[in-house]
Amino acid sequence: MTNGVNTKTRVSRRHFLLGAAGAGVAAAGIGLPAIRPSRAQAGRVVYATWGGSWEAAIKKAWFAPFTKATGIEVVAVQDNTYGKFQSMVESGSTEWDVVETNPDFQYIGAERGLLEPLDFSIIDKSKIMSGDGFVTEYSVPQVLWSRLMAYNTKALNNKVPEDYKALFDLEGFPGKRAFYTNPNSGALEAALLADGVAPDKLYPLDIDRALDKWSEIRDHIIFYETNAQAQQYISDGQAALSMMPDGRALAAVKDGSPVAIQYNQSILTWSSMVVPKGAKNRENAMKFLAFALSPEGQAAIANEYTYGPVVPDAFKFISPERAKILSGGPQQQGKYIMANEKWWAENLEKASERLTEWRLM
Amino acid sequence: MATDVSPLRQDRAHMPARPERAALPDAAATAAGRVRHVPIGVPDMAVLIRRHAPTLLLMPALLLLVGLFVVPVLRLVGLSFEGSSGAFDHYMRIVDRPVYLQVLQRTFLTSAATAVLCALIGYPVAYRLATGSNRTRLLLLALILIPFWTNLLVLCYGWLIVLNPQGALNALLLKLGLVSTPIPMSGNIVGVLVGMVQTMLPYAILPVAANMARIDERVLMAARSLGAPPLQVFLRAYLPMTLPGVIAGALLVFIMSIGFFVIPAILGGTRDIFIAQLIEMNINRIMNWGFAAALSTIVLVATLVLYAVGVRWFRLGTVWGQS
């Protein structure tokens, strides 16, 4: 008995050693490029990203050219959440230098002392489009995007929903409506606009009035937890209409799904870039932000991914066909409404609670 | 094995008391100075180490558990009492706004339904697993474990494809003429239960099967030899002996289900909000950690109470292999 166990152990140890040797070779292989000279002296920037195809795009449009121009290496890390951001700064171990966030965080993070003031002697903010909250002491905008109505043309028999009244018109536009579980998906704004609130009187949002409007179509609302889910719902027709990010709607169109986009009254918003307090490579972070906000940098990302530039000059480097699908581009001029992200930062908790209550009613 | 004494315990039982050996050392060894003289009554380090070896072996795990689990949990509970205007701020809000208790209630009811369904479906499967031929057992184990090892998101989207109104199951039912309009099976409680029961079934089957495998066949033979018909044998001998395992398994399923997040979010409907979703939202989107901590603490306390009830009255320990 004992003997048998011993033999078994020996065999498995040999296997283990083989495996360890293999891992060692692999590690050496991975280690090789790091030994290359010149990059190390210029330093680096640790960039916390949302990841996915977006990460691939910024690597191509921003990281590689930036490193080429400055010698500063950009390291992308994922798993970027507010929770992690806060615990990192509060525990004094800030590993990130630039973080992409939703704009609510530029207010929440600043209020909680989690952000480093930006150096506008390095970053040129004069070219950035004007608007409330676009640039703050602690944040710059990254790209433009919109929350808007997308619809499945097959489910609607090619009938075109001209405005948000269609969301609440079950006879004219039968089918499910997909909204985000987070209240700031533009669907509350859509309800108020459909209910006759003037676009310039939208904020502060009357949440109760918006939810009352939702109640008219309660049984026809399905909620999505992730944007990928929204894309799925609208692509396969599980939802006939959806309030969703333009990027996901465009991706559905590009996939060949019977999906179309209504740009009327789209809620224009943006993503932000911030520098966490105590960032180790602060100087390099400022240089990176300056680079990303140059007209060329903005055009590069807009050509790579379907988000609009926050620097209008960038359109000089973007083809008219491309410009047509970008947020802030010609197709949206005179149609969009600016989201009040400051209001959302202050009211997200209350709105979330009210939405949860409404869902359970 | 008939005896249940672990090798470690056997060793200790047969070990001669150390002081005797120390008091009567081998003369030659003493002369060579190889034996240390230890006065009787004063513990020798070696003795201490040997006597407490099992405990000492536990230390690394214990330290990890305390450092990585107990301390953070205590900090979490502490955080829940850090309100802006008082220690019970967050708890007051939970009590004041009906929505949180409603979500808790929904979480608990759905978890309870999952536990009951898992117990009912799992029982016959566990029986086959415990008593079937080797081939049957292998096949069953594969059927149980392959979904168990499959990524939860993949499972959920799989079910979505099967259950949704345009999905495979409805298409089949329509084609067979069993229904005239698609039955909504996702985006509601049906979808949530299907997903949760499937995910949790192994936890209901495996402990029950382990319990059934331990049952002494002779008890059932005795029942039969005394003239009990099969139903009586089952109801009066087999069921009572296996019931503790079933209840233990169901409690385990229930406790684990309370923490569910992905399944209600994807397969559920407007009302299918689980407490874990509200906790996640408060941590990562709203950043009200104190409130998230209060919600977590309530779930933690509820779980501990249930666990205590399970251990005290329903032999929940059988899940971990205690008899």
XYZ file of C-alpha atoms in Angstrom:
684
model
C 0.000 0.000 0.000
C 2.595 2.521 1.141
C 4.816 1.491 -1.691
C 2.106 2.131 -4.224
C 1.495 5.607 -2.887
C 5.189 6.390 -3.050
C 5.489 5.295 -6.658
C 2.526 7.451 -7.515
C 4.048 10.426 -5.782
C 7.302 9.993 -7.622
C 5.583 9.861 -10.974
C 3.515 12.904 -10.276
C 6.603 14.750 -9.083
C 8.304 14.006 -12.362
C 5.283 15.366 -14.183
C 5.378 18.387 -11.987
C 9.049 19.007 -12.751
C 8.391 18.681 -16.458
C 5.565 21.182 -16.158
C 7.705 23.572 -14.144
C 10.483 23.377 -16.729
C 7.960 24.196 -19.436
C 6.669 27.149 -17.459
C 10.224 28.371 -16.959
C 10.890 28.319 -20.688
C 7.616 30.154 -21.300
C 8.474 32.783 -18.702
C 11.885 33.326 -20.275
C 10.184 33.757 -23.642
C 7.800 36.348 -22.255
C 10.641 38.073 -20.440
C 12.727 38.604 -23.547
C 11.082 41.693 -25.086
C 11.259 43.474 -21.723
C 15.042 43.464 -21.850
C 15.057 45.663 -24.936
C 16.788 48.986 -24.249
C 15.752 52.662 -24.693
C 12.132 52.373 -23.551
C 13.011 52.164 -19.878
C 14.688 55.570 -19.633
C 11.673 57.541 -20.869
C 9.426 55.967 -18.252
C 5.893 54.769 -18.620
C 2.188 55.441 -18.154
C -0.162 52.880 -16.669
C -3.519 53.281 -18.388
C -6.597 51.695 -16.820
C -9.053 50.833 -19.554
C -12.436 49.215 -19.976
C -10.714 46.702 -22.189
C -12.110 44.660 -25.048
C -12.170 45.918 -28.620
C -11.938 49.456 -27.286
C -8.575 48.634 -25.736
C -7.333 47.277 -29.060
C -8.409 50.550 -30.706
C -6.679 52.896 -28.252
C -3.538 50.790 -28.411
C -3.424 51.369 -32.141
C -4.603 54.985 -32.217
C -2.917 56.342 -29.091
C -0.443 54.081 -27.332
C 1.799 53.083 -30.222
C 2.136 56.578 -31.788
C 2.636 58.141 -28.357
C 5.436 55.736 -27.508
C 6.961 56.358 -30.907
C 6.902 60.129 -30.402
C 8.047 60.271 -26.795
C 9.643 56.946 -25.936
C 7.211 56.655 -23.029
C 5.781 53.197 -22.753
C 2.013 52.872 -22.171
C 0.894 49.856 -20.187
C -2.787 48.950 -20.372
C -4.485 47.359 -17.381
C -8.098 46.221 -17.258
C -10.697 45.701 -14.602
C -11.227 49.408 -14.179
C -14.065 49.964 -11.686
C -14.868 52.852 -9.361
C -14.635 50.494 -6.410
C -11.100 49.522 -7.275
C -10.186 53.146 -7.972
C -11.292 54.246 -4.524
C -9.642 51.407 -2.621
C -6.410 51.933 -4.538
C -6.144 55.642 -3.739
C -7.343 55.259 -0.162
C -4.826 52.542 0.587
C -2.049 54.729 -0.855
C -1.063 52.254 -3.549
C -2.058 53.999 -6.756
C -0.987 51.801 -9.633
C -2.798 53.680 -12.370
C -1.723 56.929 -14.025
C -4.573 57.578 -16.437
C -8.055 56.162 -15.952
C -10.974 56.313 -18.361
C -14.279 56.759 -16.573
C -17.823 57.905 -17.088
C -18.165 61.640 -16.480
C -20.058 61.195 -13.214
C -16.779 60.075 -11.683
C -15.024 63.346 -12.481
C -17.366 64.921 -9.927
C -17.658 62.055 -7.425
C -13.921 61.356 -7.495
C -13.059 65.040 -7.088
C -15.444 65.390 -4.161
C -13.849 62.440 -2.419
C -10.318 63.669 -3.054
C -9.379 60.777 -5.294
C -8.170 62.852 -8.240
C -5.005 64.691 -9.157
C -5.457 68.210 -10.629
C -4.487 68.275 -14.311
C -1.677 70.385 -15.651
C -3.223 72.596 -18.324
C 0.127 74.115 -19.192
C 0.844 70.769 -20.845
C -2.693 69.877 -21.944
C -4.165 72.328 -24.445
C -7.811 72.726 -23.515
C -8.514 75.624 -25.891
C -9.331 73.284 -28.777
C -11.756 71.089 -26.847
C -15.422 71.667 -27.724
C -17.265 73.859 -25.269
C -19.954 72.544 -22.980
C -20.852 72.195 -19.325
C -18.456 69.944 -17.475
C -16.414 68.913 -20.503
C -13.226 70.116 -18.890
C -12.826 70.372 -15.120
C -9.873 70.935 -12.858
C -9.508 67.150 -12.633
C -10.747 65.802 -15.941
C -10.695 66.085 -19.688
C -13.158 64.496 -22.086
C -11.977 61.435 -23.968
C -14.437 60.879 -26.827
C -18.073 61.685 -27.549
C -20.839 59.146 -27.609
C -24.614 59.214 -27.444
C -27.498 57.506 -25.807
C -30.105 57.145 -28.463
C -32.963 55.118 -29.835
C -32.108 52.161 -32.028
C -34.727 49.909 -33.536
C -35.092 46.602 -35.283
C -36.378 47.398 -38.775
C -37.806 43.912 -39.249
C -39.741 44.011 -35.987
C -41.155 47.431 -36.899
C -41.886 46.476 -40.533
C -39.649 49.322 -41.709
C -41.796 51.899 -39.974
C -39.524 54.688 -38.732
C -39.886 55.951 -35.151
C -39.321 59.692 -35.553
C -39.074 60.558 -31.857
C -39.412 59.138 -28.354
C -43.211 59.114 -28.566
C -42.705 55.880 -30.492
C -41.280 54.236 -27.357
C -44.645 54.695 -25.672
C -46.822 53.992 -28.685
C -47.471 50.270 -28.394
C -49.987 50.167 -31.224
C -47.909 52.056 -33.750
C -44.694 50.334 -32.762
C -45.420 46.943 -31.171
C -42.687 44.953 -29.446
C -40.472 45.105 -26.399
C -38.402 48.112 -25.391
C -34.956 47.483 -23.908
C -33.687 49.842 -21.192
C -30.560 49.732 -19.082
C -30.732 48.639 -15.420
C -28.718 51.751 -14.663
C -31.073 54.758 -14.738
C -28.789 56.933 -16.842
C -29.351 55.259 -20.167
C -31.229 58.201 -21.636
C -34.515 56.351 -21.139
C -35.678 58.682 -18.355
C -34.860 61.658 -20.563
C -36.703 59.984 -23.422
C -39.808 59.540 -21.264
C -39.854 63.217 -20.298
C -39.297 64.379 -23.865
C -42.112 62.099 -25.028
C -44.268 63.560 -22.268
C -43.755 67.042 -23.672
C -40.903 68.449 -21.586
C -38.844 70.953 -23.585
C -35.242 69.835 -24.230
C -33.766 72.846 -22.421
C -36.007 72.216 -19.392
C -34.974 68.558 -19.083
C -32.654 68.916 -16.087
C -33.174 68.581 -13.194
C -34.988 65.437 -14.300
C -38.433 64.858 -12.854
C -37.789 61.189 -12.084
C -41.299 60.468 -10.858
C -42.875 61.920 -13.961
C -40.520 59.920 -16.149
C -41.290 56.688 -14.325
C -45.022 57.384 -14.531
C -44.555 57.571 -18.270
C -42.674 54.262 -18.176
C -45.605 52.712 -16.334
C -47.683 53.086 -19.506
C -45.492 50.465 -21.150
C -44.431 48.513 -18.050
C -45.086 45.040 -19.433
C -43.174 45.811 -22.600
C -39.899 46.895 -20.996
C -37.015 44.467 -20.736
C -33.887 45.462 -18.873
C -30.344 44.859 -19.953
C -27.425 44.637 -17.551
C -24.611 45.013 -20.077
C -24.386 46.837 -23.387
C -23.538 43.569 -25.097
C -26.956 42.341 -23.988
C -28.612 45.436 -25.484
C -26.879 44.763 -28.785
C -28.101 41.169 -28.683
C -31.700 42.139 -27.899
C -31.946 44.694 -30.681
C -30.132 42.503 -33.206
C -32.309 39.425 -32.827
C -35.497 41.423 -32.423
C -36.220 40.421 -28.837
C -36.510 44.172 -28.413
C -38.111 46.213 -31.194
C -36.764 49.474 -29.777
C -33.982 50.235 -27.378
C -32.342 53.137 -25.628
C -28.691 52.268 -25.945
C -25.209 53.610 -26.637
C -24.647 54.571 -30.267
C -21.480 52.471 -30.421
C -23.380 49.276 -29.718
C -26.149 50.195 -32.127
C -23.567 50.911 -34.836
C -21.897 47.585 -34.089
C -25.256 45.851 -34.597
C -25.722 47.649 -37.919
C -22.197 46.732 -38.965
C -22.906 43.072 -38.111
C -25.594 43.119 -40.773
C -28.447 42.966 -38.275
C -31.713 44.697 -39.286
C -31.017 47.596 -36.955
C -31.349 51.327 -37.620
C -30.565 54.389 -35.551
C -32.663 57.461 -34.844
C -30.448 60.464 -34.178
C -33.321 62.825 -33.290
C -32.970 64.055 -29.720
C -30.038 61.765 -29.053
C -28.515 62.469 -25.660
C -24.929 63.477 -26.317
C -22.427 62.628 -23.642
C -18.789 61.766 -23.294
C -16.256 59.668 -21.461
C -13.600 61.239 -19.270
C -9.979 60.714 -18.498
C -8.660 61.413 -15.015
C -5.411 60.989 -13.112
C -5.711 59.288 -9.726
C -4.272 61.019 -6.701
C -0.721 59.903 -6.037
C -0.179 58.588 -9.563
C 3.442 57.502 -9.874
C 3.952 58.795 -13.413
C 2.034 62.051 -13.171
C 4.183 64.004 -15.641
C 3.966 61.290 -18.264
C 0.227 61.079 -17.711
C -0.138 64.782 -18.562
C 1.919 64.294 -21.719
C -0.251 61.371 -22.693
C -3.463 63.358 -22.172
C -2.059 66.207 -24.268
C -1.298 63.712 -27.010
C -4.724 62.058 -26.910
C -6.430 65.466 -27.101
C -4.480 66.717 -30.094
C -6.600 66.958 -33.266
C -4.496 64.165 -34.778
C -4.907 61.937 -31.732
C -8.663 62.549 -31.702
C -8.938 61.822 -35.409
C -6.909 58.638 -34.993
C -9.288 57.181 -32.428
C -12.388 58.342 -34.329
C -11.094 56.564 -37.420
C -10.417 53.441 -35.394
C -13.581 53.268 -33.271
C -17.076 54.682 -33.709
C -16.790 57.442 -31.116
C -16.728 61.120 -31.990
C -13.810 63.493 -31.375
C -14.081 66.037 -28.555
C -11.791 68.339 -30.526
C -13.752 69.683 -33.529
C -10.526 70.309 -35.478
C -10.105 66.547 -35.680
C -12.820 66.404 -38.368
C -10.203 67.826 -40.750
C -8.555 64.416 -40.654
C -11.757 62.363 -40.873
C -13.471 61.399 -44.108
C -17.059 62.655 -44.622
C -18.419 59.089 -44.713
C -16.778 58.336 -41.402
C -17.893 61.650 -39.879
C -21.502 60.811 -40.735
C -21.682 57.998 -38.177
C -19.730 59.644 -35.371
C -21.273 61.273 -32.328
C -21.066 65.040 -32.644
C -20.744 64.597 -36.399
C -22.854 66.246 -39.108
C -25.771 63.784 -38.831
C -26.379 64.902 -35.250
C -26.018 68.658 -35.695
C -29.100 70.466 -34.468
C -30.574 67.214 -33.191
C -28.713 66.253 -30.048
C -29.294 67.267 -26.440
C -26.371 67.555 -24.042
C -26.575 65.267 -21.027
C -26.148 67.022 -17.702
C -23.573 64.720 -16.180
C -23.150 66.847 -13.080
C -26.814 66.356 -12.283
C -26.374 62.627 -12.832
C -23.346 62.473 -10.560
C -25.391 64.059 -7.797
C -28.572 62.078 -8.376
C -27.518 58.644 -9.571
C -28.072 57.027 -6.182
C -31.537 58.495 -5.738
C -32.495 57.663 -9.308
C -31.237 54.096 -8.933
C -33.273 53.619 -5.806
C -36.380 55.032 -7.487
C -35.842 52.792 -10.509
C -35.522 49.710 -8.308
C -38.707 50.699 -6.492
C -40.498 51.177 -9.786
C -39.358 47.781 -11.027
C -40.768 46.059 -7.957
C -44.112 47.882 -8.037
C -13.997 1.020 6.736
C -15.663 0.092 9.959
C -13.695 2.257 12.335
C -13.830 5.961 11.932
C -10.644 6.778 13.802
C -8.234 8.821 11.752
C -4.625 7.636 11.450
C -3.497 10.700 13.331
C -5.675 9.940 16.271
C -4.611 6.305 16.250
C -0.980 7.390 16.405
C -1.586 9.530 19.363
C -3.541 6.853 21.182
C -0.713 4.401 20.893
C 2.051 6.821 21.632
C 3.811 6.202 24.945
C 3.863 9.183 27.250
C 6.994 11.170 26.581
C 8.071 11.940 30.175
C 8.506 8.243 30.933
C 10.983 7.923 28.144
C 12.775 11.019 29.252
C 12.966 9.858 32.839
C 14.375 6.478 31.923
C 16.895 7.150 29.204
C 19.135 4.575 27.749
C 22.334 4.582 29.820
C 24.681 4.596 26.866
C 22.832 7.443 25.268
C 23.037 9.437 28.477
C 26.744 8.879 28.659
C 27.179 10.152 25.134
C 25.172 13.239 26.083
C 22.651 12.588 23.349
C 19.611 12.705 25.554
C 18.403 15.930 27.048
C 17.118 15.653 30.582
C 13.792 17.292 30.959
C 12.323 17.666 34.408
C 8.920 16.062 34.792
C 6.101 18.568 34.579
C 7.972 21.145 32.494
C 6.825 20.862 28.900
C 9.550 20.200 26.378
C 9.244 22.064 23.056
C 9.498 18.801 21.176
C 6.692 17.343 23.255
C 4.578 20.396 22.730
C 5.150 20.348 19.008
C 4.364 16.673 18.775
C 1.282 16.920 20.952
C -0.111 19.869 19.021
C 1.076 18.803 15.602
C -2.433 18.646 14.106
C -3.202 22.147 15.355
C 0.128 23.487 14.152
C -0.496 22.043 10.727
C -3.674 24.082 10.664
C -1.899 27.340 11.371
C -1.073 28.432 7.799
C -4.668 27.894 6.736
C -5.946 29.559 9.875
C -3.720 32.596 9.385
C -4.845 32.928 5.789
C -8.468 32.623 6.839
C -8.135 35.238 9.552
C -6.106 37.637 7.438
C -7.998 37.337 4.200
C -11.475 36.556 5.422
C -12.248 37.296 9.055
C -10.539 40.699 9.175
C -12.108 41.977 5.927
C -15.522 40.748 7.019
C -15.198 42.558 10.329
C -14.104 45.701 8.488
C -17.091 45.345 6.189
C -19.430 45.116 9.147
C -17.669 48.117 10.697
C -18.115 50.086 7.496
C -21.847 49.462 7.562
C -22.064 51.489 10.789
C -20.307 54.540 9.362
C -23.218 56.705 8.310
C -23.047 60.432 7.661
C -25.352 61.282 10.555
C -25.361 58.205 12.753
C -24.208 54.631 13.153
C -27.523 53.191 11.995
C -28.021 55.490 9.004
C -27.732 52.770 6.422
C -29.837 50.314 8.348
C -32.531 52.931 8.882
C -32.657 53.506 5.152
C -33.036 49.792 4.513
C -35.930 49.617 6.949
C -37.496 52.918 5.829
C -37.601 52.266 2.118
C -39.740 49.203 1.417
C -37.764 48.461 -1.726
C -34.818 46.872 0.099
C -36.903 44.526 2.188
C -38.853 43.623 -0.939
C -35.679 42.749 -2.765
C -34.472 40.725 0.219
C -37.806 38.937 0.359
C -37.681 38.187 -3.338
C -34.095 36.950 -3.048
C -34.997 34.645 -0.176
C -38.222 33.318 -1.727
C -36.580 32.581 -5.066
C -33.661 30.910 -3.291
C -36.073 28.815 -1.233
C -37.945 27.752 -4.362
C -34.629 26.817 -5.953
C -33.701 24.747 -2.904
C -37.008 22.855 -2.921
C -36.864 22.179 -6.658
C -33.249 21.051 -6.413
C -34.115 18.657 -3.580
C -37.067 17.182 -5.508
C -35.196 16.793 -8.787
C -31.943 15.784 -7.137
C -33.317 12.980 -4.968
C -33.909 10.332 -7.661
C -30.706 11.309 -9.434
C -28.784 10.917 -6.190
C -30.381 7.495 -5.718
C -29.182 6.294 -9.106
C -25.778 7.811 -8.420
C -25.492 5.973 -5.112
C -26.877 2.621 -6.186
C -26.416 2.351 -9.949
C -23.815 0.321 -11.802
C -20.404 1.825 -12.373
C -21.360 2.789 -15.911
C -24.530 4.546 -14.813
C -22.622 6.387 -12.117
C -19.943 7.590 -14.501
C -22.529 8.753 -16.989
C -24.530 10.545 -14.301
C -21.436 12.163 -12.832
C -20.483 13.466 -16.265
C -23.984 14.845 -16.785
C -23.852 16.565 -13.411
C -20.309 17.865 -13.550
C -19.961 19.120 -17.125
C -22.565 21.881 -16.661
C -21.106 22.439 -13.212
C -17.741 23.263 -14.756
C -19.209 25.401 -17.517
C -18.930 29.164 -17.223
C -22.062 30.659 -15.708
C -22.434 33.353 -18.363
C -22.234 30.750 -21.095
C -24.931 28.717 -19.353
C -27.149 31.776 -19.027
C -26.876 32.803 -22.648
C -27.432 29.186 -23.608
C -30.666 29.141 -21.669
C -31.634 32.474 -23.177
C -31.374 30.927 -26.632
C -33.474 27.967 -25.544
C -36.109 29.775 -23.495
C -36.771 33.118 -25.167
C -40.029 33.621 -27.054
C -38.272 33.171 -30.394
C -36.107 30.444 -28.878
C -35.600 26.777 -29.593
C -38.057 25.422 -27.045
C -40.898 27.669 -28.152
C -40.185 26.884 -31.792
C -40.472 23.200 -30.976
C -43.701 23.633 -29.011
C -45.209 25.711 -31.818
C -44.211 23.173 -34.443
C -45.684 20.314 -32.441
C -48.849 22.354 -32.108
C -48.752 22.151 -28.321
C -49.081 25.922 -28.011
C -50.429 28.571 -30.363
C -48.440 31.526 -29.056
C -44.924 31.389 -27.589
C -44.788 30.951 -23.810
C -42.555 33.528 -22.157
C -39.947 31.452 -20.364
C -37.159 33.998 -20.040
C -37.365 37.523 -18.722
C -39.413 36.242 -15.816
C -39.230 34.055 -12.751
C -39.376 30.873 -14.856
C -36.092 31.731 -16.521
C -34.481 32.580 -13.190
C -35.582 29.280 -11.639
C -34.456 27.208 -14.615
C -31.019 28.808 -14.518
C -30.648 28.632 -10.765
C -31.895 25.068 -10.382
C -29.561 23.857 -13.082
C -26.568 25.609 -11.558
C -27.329 24.479 -8.037
C -28.346 20.858 -8.726
C -24.887 19.347 -8.096
C -24.944 20.785 -4.585
C -28.225 19.026 -3.936
C -27.271 15.742 -5.579
C -23.759 15.058 -4.333
C -24.328 15.288 -0.548
C -27.518 13.246 -0.834
C -25.759 10.598 -2.912
C -22.946 10.453 -0.351
C -25.521 10.039 2.374
C -27.371 7.311 0.451
C -24.159 5.410 -0.233
C -23.585 5.152 3.506
C -26.953 3.603 4.232
C -26.740 0.101 5.602
C -28.451 -2.204 3.145
C -29.294 -4.579 6.024
C -31.745 -2.117 7.522
C -33.780 -2.228 4.322
C -33.490 -6.021 4.176
C -34.730 -6.193 7.739
C -37.704 -4.034 6.830
C -38.508 -6.268 3.847
C -38.067 -9.453 5.847
C -40.557 -8.116 8.368
C -43.083 -7.910 5.564
C -43.046 -4.239 4.605
C -44.102 -3.561 0.998
C -41.689 -1.413 -1.087
C -43.550 1.840 -0.445
C -43.446 1.230 3.291
C -39.747 0.390 3.141
C -39.166 3.659 1.345
C -41.388 5.835 3.509
C -40.468 4.377 6.883
C -36.866 3.273 6.472
C -35.152 4.785 3.436
C -36.636 8.292 3.436
C -36.055 9.011 7.148
C -32.473 7.850 6.838
C -31.779 9.994 3.729
C -33.804 13.035 4.737
C -31.041 14.713 6.767
C -28.837 14.675 3.673
C -31.642 16.100 1.548
C -32.323 18.907 3.971
C -28.623 19.613 4.361
C -28.217 19.771 0.597
C -31.268 22.004 0.217
C -29.981 24.364 2.899
C -26.642 24.552 1.151
C -28.392 25.371 -2.118
C -30.504 27.983 -0.394
C -27.558 29.704 1.249
C -25.535 29.759 -1.957
C -28.485 30.978 -4.026
C -28.887 34.118 -1.929
C -25.689 35.482 -3.427
C -26.779 35.025 -7.037
C -26.200 37.885 -9.396
C -25.730 36.904 -13.007
C -28.697 34.581 -13.442
C -31.502 36.927 -12.300
C -29.844 39.757 -14.240
C -29.818 37.857 -17.514
C -32.709 35.415 -17.319
C -34.955 37.449 -15.035
C -37.588 40.077 -15.666
C -38.360 43.550 -14.423
C -39.015 42.385 -10.883
C -36.264 39.819 -10.590
C -33.773 41.874 -8.654
C -31.513 40.052 -6.239
C -29.832 41.700 -3.293
C -26.415 40.990 -4.814
C -27.284 43.274 -7.734
C -28.053 46.155 -5.389
C -24.802 45.522 -3.524
C -22.794 45.523 -6.746
C -24.508 48.688 -7.906
C -23.683 50.454 -4.632
C -20.052 49.380 -4.767
C -19.151 49.901 -8.390
C -21.591 52.408 -9.813
C -22.881 54.572 -6.982
C -19.891 54.125 -4.693
C -21.890 54.133 -1.477
C -19.801 51.480 0.234
C -21.341 51.985 3.653
C -24.766 51.171 2.292
C -23.422 48.207 0.327
C -21.773 47.019 3.557
C -25.080 47.280 5.434
C -26.879 45.240 2.775
C -24.041 42.694 2.817
C -24.131 42.476 6.598
C -27.837 41.686 6.549
C -27.259 38.894 4.048
C -24.297 37.640 6.076
C -26.277 37.539 9.326
C -29.209 35.823 7.635
C -26.846 33.231 6.188
C -25.151 32.598 9.540
C -28.490 32.177 11.276
C -29.640 29.721 8.632
C -26.369 27.872 8.847
C -26.663 27.605 12.621
C -30.207 26.307 12.287
C -28.977 23.832 9.707
C -26.150 22.548 11.850
C -28.224 22.414 15.028
C -31.414 20.824 13.759
C -30.845 19.520 10.258
C -27.376 18.010 10.417
C -25.995 20.392 7.815
C -22.597 19.013 8.802
C -23.277 15.932 6.676
C -22.567 18.100 3.644
C -18.958 18.376 4.763
C -18.733 14.653 5.424
C -19.543 14.558 9.127
C -21.713 11.618 10.044
